[in-house]
PDB file of C-alpha atoms in Angstrom:
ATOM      1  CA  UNK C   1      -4.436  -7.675 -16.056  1.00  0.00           C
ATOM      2  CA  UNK C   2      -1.243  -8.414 -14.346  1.00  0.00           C
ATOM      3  CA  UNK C   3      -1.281 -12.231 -13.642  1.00  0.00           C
ATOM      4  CA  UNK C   4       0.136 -12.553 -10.026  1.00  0.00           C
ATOM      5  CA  UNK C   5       0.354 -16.106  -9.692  1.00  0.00           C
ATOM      6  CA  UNK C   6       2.902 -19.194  -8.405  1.00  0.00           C
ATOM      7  CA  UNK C   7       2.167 -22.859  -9.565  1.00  0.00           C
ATOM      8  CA  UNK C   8      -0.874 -22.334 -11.205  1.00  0.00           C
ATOM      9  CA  UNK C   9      -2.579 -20.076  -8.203  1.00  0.00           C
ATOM     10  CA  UNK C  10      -3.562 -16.340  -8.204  1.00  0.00           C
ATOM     11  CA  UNK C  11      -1.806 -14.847  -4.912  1.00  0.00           C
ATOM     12  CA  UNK C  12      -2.002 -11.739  -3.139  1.00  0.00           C
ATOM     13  CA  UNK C  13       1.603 -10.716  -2.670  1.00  0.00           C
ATOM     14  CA  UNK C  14       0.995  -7.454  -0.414  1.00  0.00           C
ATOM     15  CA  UNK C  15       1.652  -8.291   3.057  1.00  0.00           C
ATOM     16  CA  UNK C  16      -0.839  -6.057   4.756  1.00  0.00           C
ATOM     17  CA  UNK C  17      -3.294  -3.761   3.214  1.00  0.00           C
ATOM     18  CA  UNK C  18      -1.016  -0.778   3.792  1.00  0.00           C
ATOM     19  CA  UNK C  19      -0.365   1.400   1.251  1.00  0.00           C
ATOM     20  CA  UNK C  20       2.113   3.676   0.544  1.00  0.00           C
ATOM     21  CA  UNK C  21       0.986   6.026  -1.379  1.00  0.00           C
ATOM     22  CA  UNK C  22      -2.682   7.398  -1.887  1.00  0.00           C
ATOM     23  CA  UNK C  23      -5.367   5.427  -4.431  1.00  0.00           C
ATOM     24  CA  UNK C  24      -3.637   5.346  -7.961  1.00  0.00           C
ATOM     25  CA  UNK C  25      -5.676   7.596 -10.655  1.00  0.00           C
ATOM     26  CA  UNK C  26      -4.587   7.768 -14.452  1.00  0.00           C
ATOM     27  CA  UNK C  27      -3.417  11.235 -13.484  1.00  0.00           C
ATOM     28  CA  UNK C  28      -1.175  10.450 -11.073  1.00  0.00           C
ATOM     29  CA  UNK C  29       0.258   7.472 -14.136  1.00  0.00           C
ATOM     30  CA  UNK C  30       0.291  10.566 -16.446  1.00  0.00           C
ATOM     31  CA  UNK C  31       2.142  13.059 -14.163  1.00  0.00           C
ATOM     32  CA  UNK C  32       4.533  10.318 -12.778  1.00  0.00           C
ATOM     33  CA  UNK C  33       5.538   9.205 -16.492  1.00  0.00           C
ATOM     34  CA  UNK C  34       6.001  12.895 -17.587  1.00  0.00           C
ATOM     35  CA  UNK C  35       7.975  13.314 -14.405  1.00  0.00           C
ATOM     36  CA  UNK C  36      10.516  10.426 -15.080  1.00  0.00           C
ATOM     37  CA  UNK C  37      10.805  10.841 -18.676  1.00  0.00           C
ATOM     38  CA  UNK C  38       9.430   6.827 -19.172  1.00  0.00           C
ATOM     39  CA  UNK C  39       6.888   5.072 -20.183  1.00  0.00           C
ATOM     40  CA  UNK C  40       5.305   3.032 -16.956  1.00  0.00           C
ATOM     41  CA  UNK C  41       4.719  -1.349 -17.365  1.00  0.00           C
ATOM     42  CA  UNK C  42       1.478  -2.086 -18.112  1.00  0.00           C
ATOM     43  CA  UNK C  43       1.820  -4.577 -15.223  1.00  0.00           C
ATOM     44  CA  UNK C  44       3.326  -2.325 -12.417  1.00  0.00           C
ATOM     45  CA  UNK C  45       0.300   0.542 -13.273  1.00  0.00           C
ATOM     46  CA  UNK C  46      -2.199  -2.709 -13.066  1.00  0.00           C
ATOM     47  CA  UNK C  47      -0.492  -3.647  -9.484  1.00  0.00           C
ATOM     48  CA  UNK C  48      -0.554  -0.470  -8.384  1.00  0.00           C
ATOM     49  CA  UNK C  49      -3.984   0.313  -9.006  1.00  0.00           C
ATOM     50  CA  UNK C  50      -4.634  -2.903  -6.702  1.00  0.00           C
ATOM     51  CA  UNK C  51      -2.687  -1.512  -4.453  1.00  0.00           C
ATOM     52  CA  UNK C  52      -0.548   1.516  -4.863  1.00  0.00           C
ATOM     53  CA  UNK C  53       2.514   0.385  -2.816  1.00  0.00           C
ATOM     54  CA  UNK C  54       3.545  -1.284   0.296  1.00  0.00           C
ATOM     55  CA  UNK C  55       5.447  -4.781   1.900  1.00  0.00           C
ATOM     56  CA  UNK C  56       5.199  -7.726   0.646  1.00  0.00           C
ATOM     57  CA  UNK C  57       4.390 -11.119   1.838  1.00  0.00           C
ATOM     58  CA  UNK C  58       6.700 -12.689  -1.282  1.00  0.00           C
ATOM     59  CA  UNK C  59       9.785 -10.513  -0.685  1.00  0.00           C
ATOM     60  CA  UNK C  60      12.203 -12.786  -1.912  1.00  0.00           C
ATOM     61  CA  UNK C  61      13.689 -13.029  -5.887  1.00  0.00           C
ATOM     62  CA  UNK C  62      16.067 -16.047  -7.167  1.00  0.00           C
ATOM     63  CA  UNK C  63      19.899 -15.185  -8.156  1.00  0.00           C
ATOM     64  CA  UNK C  64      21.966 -17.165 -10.803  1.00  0.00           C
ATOM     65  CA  UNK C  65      24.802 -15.357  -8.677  1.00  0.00           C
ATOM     66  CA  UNK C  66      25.930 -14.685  -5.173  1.00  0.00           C
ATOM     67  CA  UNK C  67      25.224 -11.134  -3.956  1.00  0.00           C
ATOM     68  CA  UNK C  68      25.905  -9.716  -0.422  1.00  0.00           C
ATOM     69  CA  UNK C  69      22.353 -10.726   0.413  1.00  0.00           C
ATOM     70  CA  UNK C  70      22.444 -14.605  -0.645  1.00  0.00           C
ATOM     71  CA  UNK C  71      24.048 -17.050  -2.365  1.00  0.00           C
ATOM     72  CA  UNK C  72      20.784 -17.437  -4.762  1.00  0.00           C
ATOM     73  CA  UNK C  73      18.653 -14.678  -3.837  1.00  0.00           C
ATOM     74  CA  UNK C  74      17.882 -11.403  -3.044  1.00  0.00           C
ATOM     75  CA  UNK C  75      15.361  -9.739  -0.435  1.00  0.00           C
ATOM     76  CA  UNK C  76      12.344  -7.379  -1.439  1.00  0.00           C
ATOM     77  CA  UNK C  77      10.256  -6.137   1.092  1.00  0.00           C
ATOM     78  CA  UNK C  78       8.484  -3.787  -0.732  1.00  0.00           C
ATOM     79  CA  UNK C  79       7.567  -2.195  -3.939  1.00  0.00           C
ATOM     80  CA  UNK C  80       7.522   1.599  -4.215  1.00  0.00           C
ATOM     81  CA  UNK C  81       3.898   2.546  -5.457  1.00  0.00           C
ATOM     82  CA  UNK C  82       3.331   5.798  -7.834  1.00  0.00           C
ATOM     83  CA  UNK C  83       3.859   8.659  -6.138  1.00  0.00           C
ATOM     84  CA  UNK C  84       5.884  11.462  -4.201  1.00  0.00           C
ATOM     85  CA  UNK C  85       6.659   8.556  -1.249  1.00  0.00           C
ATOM     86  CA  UNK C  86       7.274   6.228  -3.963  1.00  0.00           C
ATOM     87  CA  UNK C  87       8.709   6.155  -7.362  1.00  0.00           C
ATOM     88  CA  UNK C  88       8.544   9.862  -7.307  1.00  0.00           C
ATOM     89  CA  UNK C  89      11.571  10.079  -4.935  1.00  0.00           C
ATOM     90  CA  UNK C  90      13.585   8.383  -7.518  1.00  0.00           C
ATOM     91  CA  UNK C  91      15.921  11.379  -8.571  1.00  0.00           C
ATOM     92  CA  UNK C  92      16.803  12.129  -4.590  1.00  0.00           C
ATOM     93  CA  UNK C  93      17.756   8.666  -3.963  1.00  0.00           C
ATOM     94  CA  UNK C  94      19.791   8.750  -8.004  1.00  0.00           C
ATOM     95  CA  UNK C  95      21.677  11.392  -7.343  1.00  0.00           C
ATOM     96  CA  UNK C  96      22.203  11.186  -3.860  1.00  0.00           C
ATOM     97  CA  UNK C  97      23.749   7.588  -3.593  1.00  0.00           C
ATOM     98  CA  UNK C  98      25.292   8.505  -6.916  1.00  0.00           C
ATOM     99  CA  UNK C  99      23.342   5.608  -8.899  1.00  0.00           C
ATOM    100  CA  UNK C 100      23.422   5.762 -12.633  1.00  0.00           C
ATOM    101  CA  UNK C 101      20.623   7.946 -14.796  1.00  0.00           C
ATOM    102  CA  UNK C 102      17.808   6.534 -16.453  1.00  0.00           C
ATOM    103  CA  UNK C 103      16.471   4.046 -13.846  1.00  0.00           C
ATOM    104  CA  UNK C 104      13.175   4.066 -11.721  1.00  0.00           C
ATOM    105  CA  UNK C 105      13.951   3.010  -8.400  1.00  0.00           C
ATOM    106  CA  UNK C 106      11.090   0.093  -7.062  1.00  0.00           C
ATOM    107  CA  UNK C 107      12.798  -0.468  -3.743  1.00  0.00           C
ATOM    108  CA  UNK C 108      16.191  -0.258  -1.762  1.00  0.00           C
ATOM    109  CA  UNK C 109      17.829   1.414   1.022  1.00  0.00           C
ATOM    110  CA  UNK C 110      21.035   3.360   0.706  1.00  0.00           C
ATOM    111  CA  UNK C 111      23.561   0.374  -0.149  1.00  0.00           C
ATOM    112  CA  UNK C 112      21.241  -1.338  -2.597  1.00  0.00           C
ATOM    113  CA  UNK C 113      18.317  -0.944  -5.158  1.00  0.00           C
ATOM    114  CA  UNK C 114      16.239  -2.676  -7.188  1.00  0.00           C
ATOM    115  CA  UNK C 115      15.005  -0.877  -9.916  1.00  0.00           C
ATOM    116  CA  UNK C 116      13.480  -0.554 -13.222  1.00  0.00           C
ATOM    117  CA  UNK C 117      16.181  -0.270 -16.314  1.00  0.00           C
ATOM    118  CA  UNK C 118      15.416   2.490 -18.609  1.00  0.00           C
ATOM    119  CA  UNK C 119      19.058   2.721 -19.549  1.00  0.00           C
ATOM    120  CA  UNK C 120      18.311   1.353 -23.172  1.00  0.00           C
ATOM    121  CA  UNK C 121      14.904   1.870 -23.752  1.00  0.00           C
ATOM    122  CA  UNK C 122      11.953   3.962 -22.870  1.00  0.00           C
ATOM    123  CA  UNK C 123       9.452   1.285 -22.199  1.00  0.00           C
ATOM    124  CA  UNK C 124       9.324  -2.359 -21.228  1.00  0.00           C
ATOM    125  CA  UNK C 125      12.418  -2.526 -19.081  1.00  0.00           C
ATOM    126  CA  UNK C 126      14.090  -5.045 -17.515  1.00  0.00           C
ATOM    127  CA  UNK C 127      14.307  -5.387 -13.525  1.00  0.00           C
ATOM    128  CA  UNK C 128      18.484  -5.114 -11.811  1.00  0.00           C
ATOM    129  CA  UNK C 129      19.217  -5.219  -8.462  1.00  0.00           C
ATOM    130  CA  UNK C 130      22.555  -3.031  -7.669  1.00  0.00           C
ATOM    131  CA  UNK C 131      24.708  -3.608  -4.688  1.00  0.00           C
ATOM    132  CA  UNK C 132      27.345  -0.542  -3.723  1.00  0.00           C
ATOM    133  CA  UNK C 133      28.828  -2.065  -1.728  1.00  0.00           C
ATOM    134  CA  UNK C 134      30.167  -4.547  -3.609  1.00  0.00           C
ATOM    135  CA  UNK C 135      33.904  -4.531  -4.034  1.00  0.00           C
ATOM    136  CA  UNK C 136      35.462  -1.915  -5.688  1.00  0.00           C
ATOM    137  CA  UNK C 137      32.935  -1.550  -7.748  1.00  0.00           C
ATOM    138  CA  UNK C 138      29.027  -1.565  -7.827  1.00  0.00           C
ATOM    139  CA  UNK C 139      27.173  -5.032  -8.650  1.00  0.00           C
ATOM    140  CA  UNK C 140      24.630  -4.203 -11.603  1.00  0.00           C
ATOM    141  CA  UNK C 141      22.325  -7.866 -11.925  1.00  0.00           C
ATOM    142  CA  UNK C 142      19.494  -8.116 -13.811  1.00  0.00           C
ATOM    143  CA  UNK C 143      16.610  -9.957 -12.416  1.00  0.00           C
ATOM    144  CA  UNK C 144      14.471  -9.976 -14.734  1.00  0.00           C
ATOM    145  CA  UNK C 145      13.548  -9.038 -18.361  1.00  0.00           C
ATOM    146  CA  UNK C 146       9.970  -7.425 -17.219  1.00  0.00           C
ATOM    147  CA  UNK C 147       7.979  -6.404 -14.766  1.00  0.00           C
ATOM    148  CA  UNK C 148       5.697  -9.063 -14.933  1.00  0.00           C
ATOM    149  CA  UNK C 149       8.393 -11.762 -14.829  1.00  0.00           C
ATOM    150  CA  UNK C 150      10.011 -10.142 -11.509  1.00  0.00           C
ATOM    151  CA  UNK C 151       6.415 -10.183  -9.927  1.00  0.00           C
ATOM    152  CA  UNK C 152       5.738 -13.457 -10.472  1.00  0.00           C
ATOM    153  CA  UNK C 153       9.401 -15.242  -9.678  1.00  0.00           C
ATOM    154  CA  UNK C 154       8.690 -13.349  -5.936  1.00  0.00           C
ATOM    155  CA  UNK C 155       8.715 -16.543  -3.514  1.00  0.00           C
ATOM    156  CA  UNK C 156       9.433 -16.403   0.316  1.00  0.00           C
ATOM    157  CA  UNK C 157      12.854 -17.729   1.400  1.00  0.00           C
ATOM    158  CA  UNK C 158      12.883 -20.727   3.839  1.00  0.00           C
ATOM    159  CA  UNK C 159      15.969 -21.460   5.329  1.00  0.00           C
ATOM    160  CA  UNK C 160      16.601 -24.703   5.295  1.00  0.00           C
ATOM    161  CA  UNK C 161      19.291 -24.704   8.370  1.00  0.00           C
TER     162      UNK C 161
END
């Protein structure tokens, strides 16, 4: 089981019991891996059978660098869940903000993703964030070297101005 947890303590890190995609079945894990070409983490299939998708209440991931979000971190609001509304619409969003091939798209909108890696392997990749819009070329960060490791650094940003 995916260990969701901060300091010691289990959390619940969906912000609302919305979902955006429907119930998760080992069918849908089967059809979406076939689709993508990848083997699915262990630990995303586990969240999403919690809940398949939605916003999240921890939507915030440390940086070692400045990004055009933060000086030290990065926002995510949501995580895609398995499905057409989800993960599914991975290609679209690949080809049509010209992103590179072999990555599974968790979140973003137009100017920057967050995404699984498959660039160099098929299973158990690591977690980037990519920012277009930076400079002449596009920022490529990882986040994190699994799943499991991005879910549990999430942490909600508190300005301290």
């Amino acid at each position: 089981m995916v260990r969701v947890e901060r300091d010691g303590e289990i959390r619940d890190i969906w912000d609302d019991g919305y979902s955006q995609s429907k119930k998760l079945t080992e069918e849908m894990v089967n059809e979406a891996e076939k689709k993508l070409g990848v083997k699915l983490p262990k630990s995303y299939i586990e969240l999403c059978k919690i809940q398949n998708g939605g916003n999240l209440k921890y939507c915030d991931y440390p940086t070692s660098v400045p990004t055009n979000w933060a000086n030290d971190h990065v926002n995510v609001p949501e995580i895609y869940g398995i499905g057409k509304e989800g993960i599914l619409s991975s290609d679209y969003y690949i080809e049509e903000c010209d992103l590179p091939k072999d990555i599974v798209l968790l979140c973003g909108e137009g100017h920057w993703w967050i995404a699984f890696d498959y660039r160099h392997t098929k299973d158990t990749p690591p977690i980037i964030y990519m920012d277009l819009e930076w400079g002449e070329d596009t920022l490529i960060l990882e986040l994190a070297p699994d799943f499991e490791t991005f879910v549990n650094g999430l942490f909600i940003y508190k300005n301290e101005e």
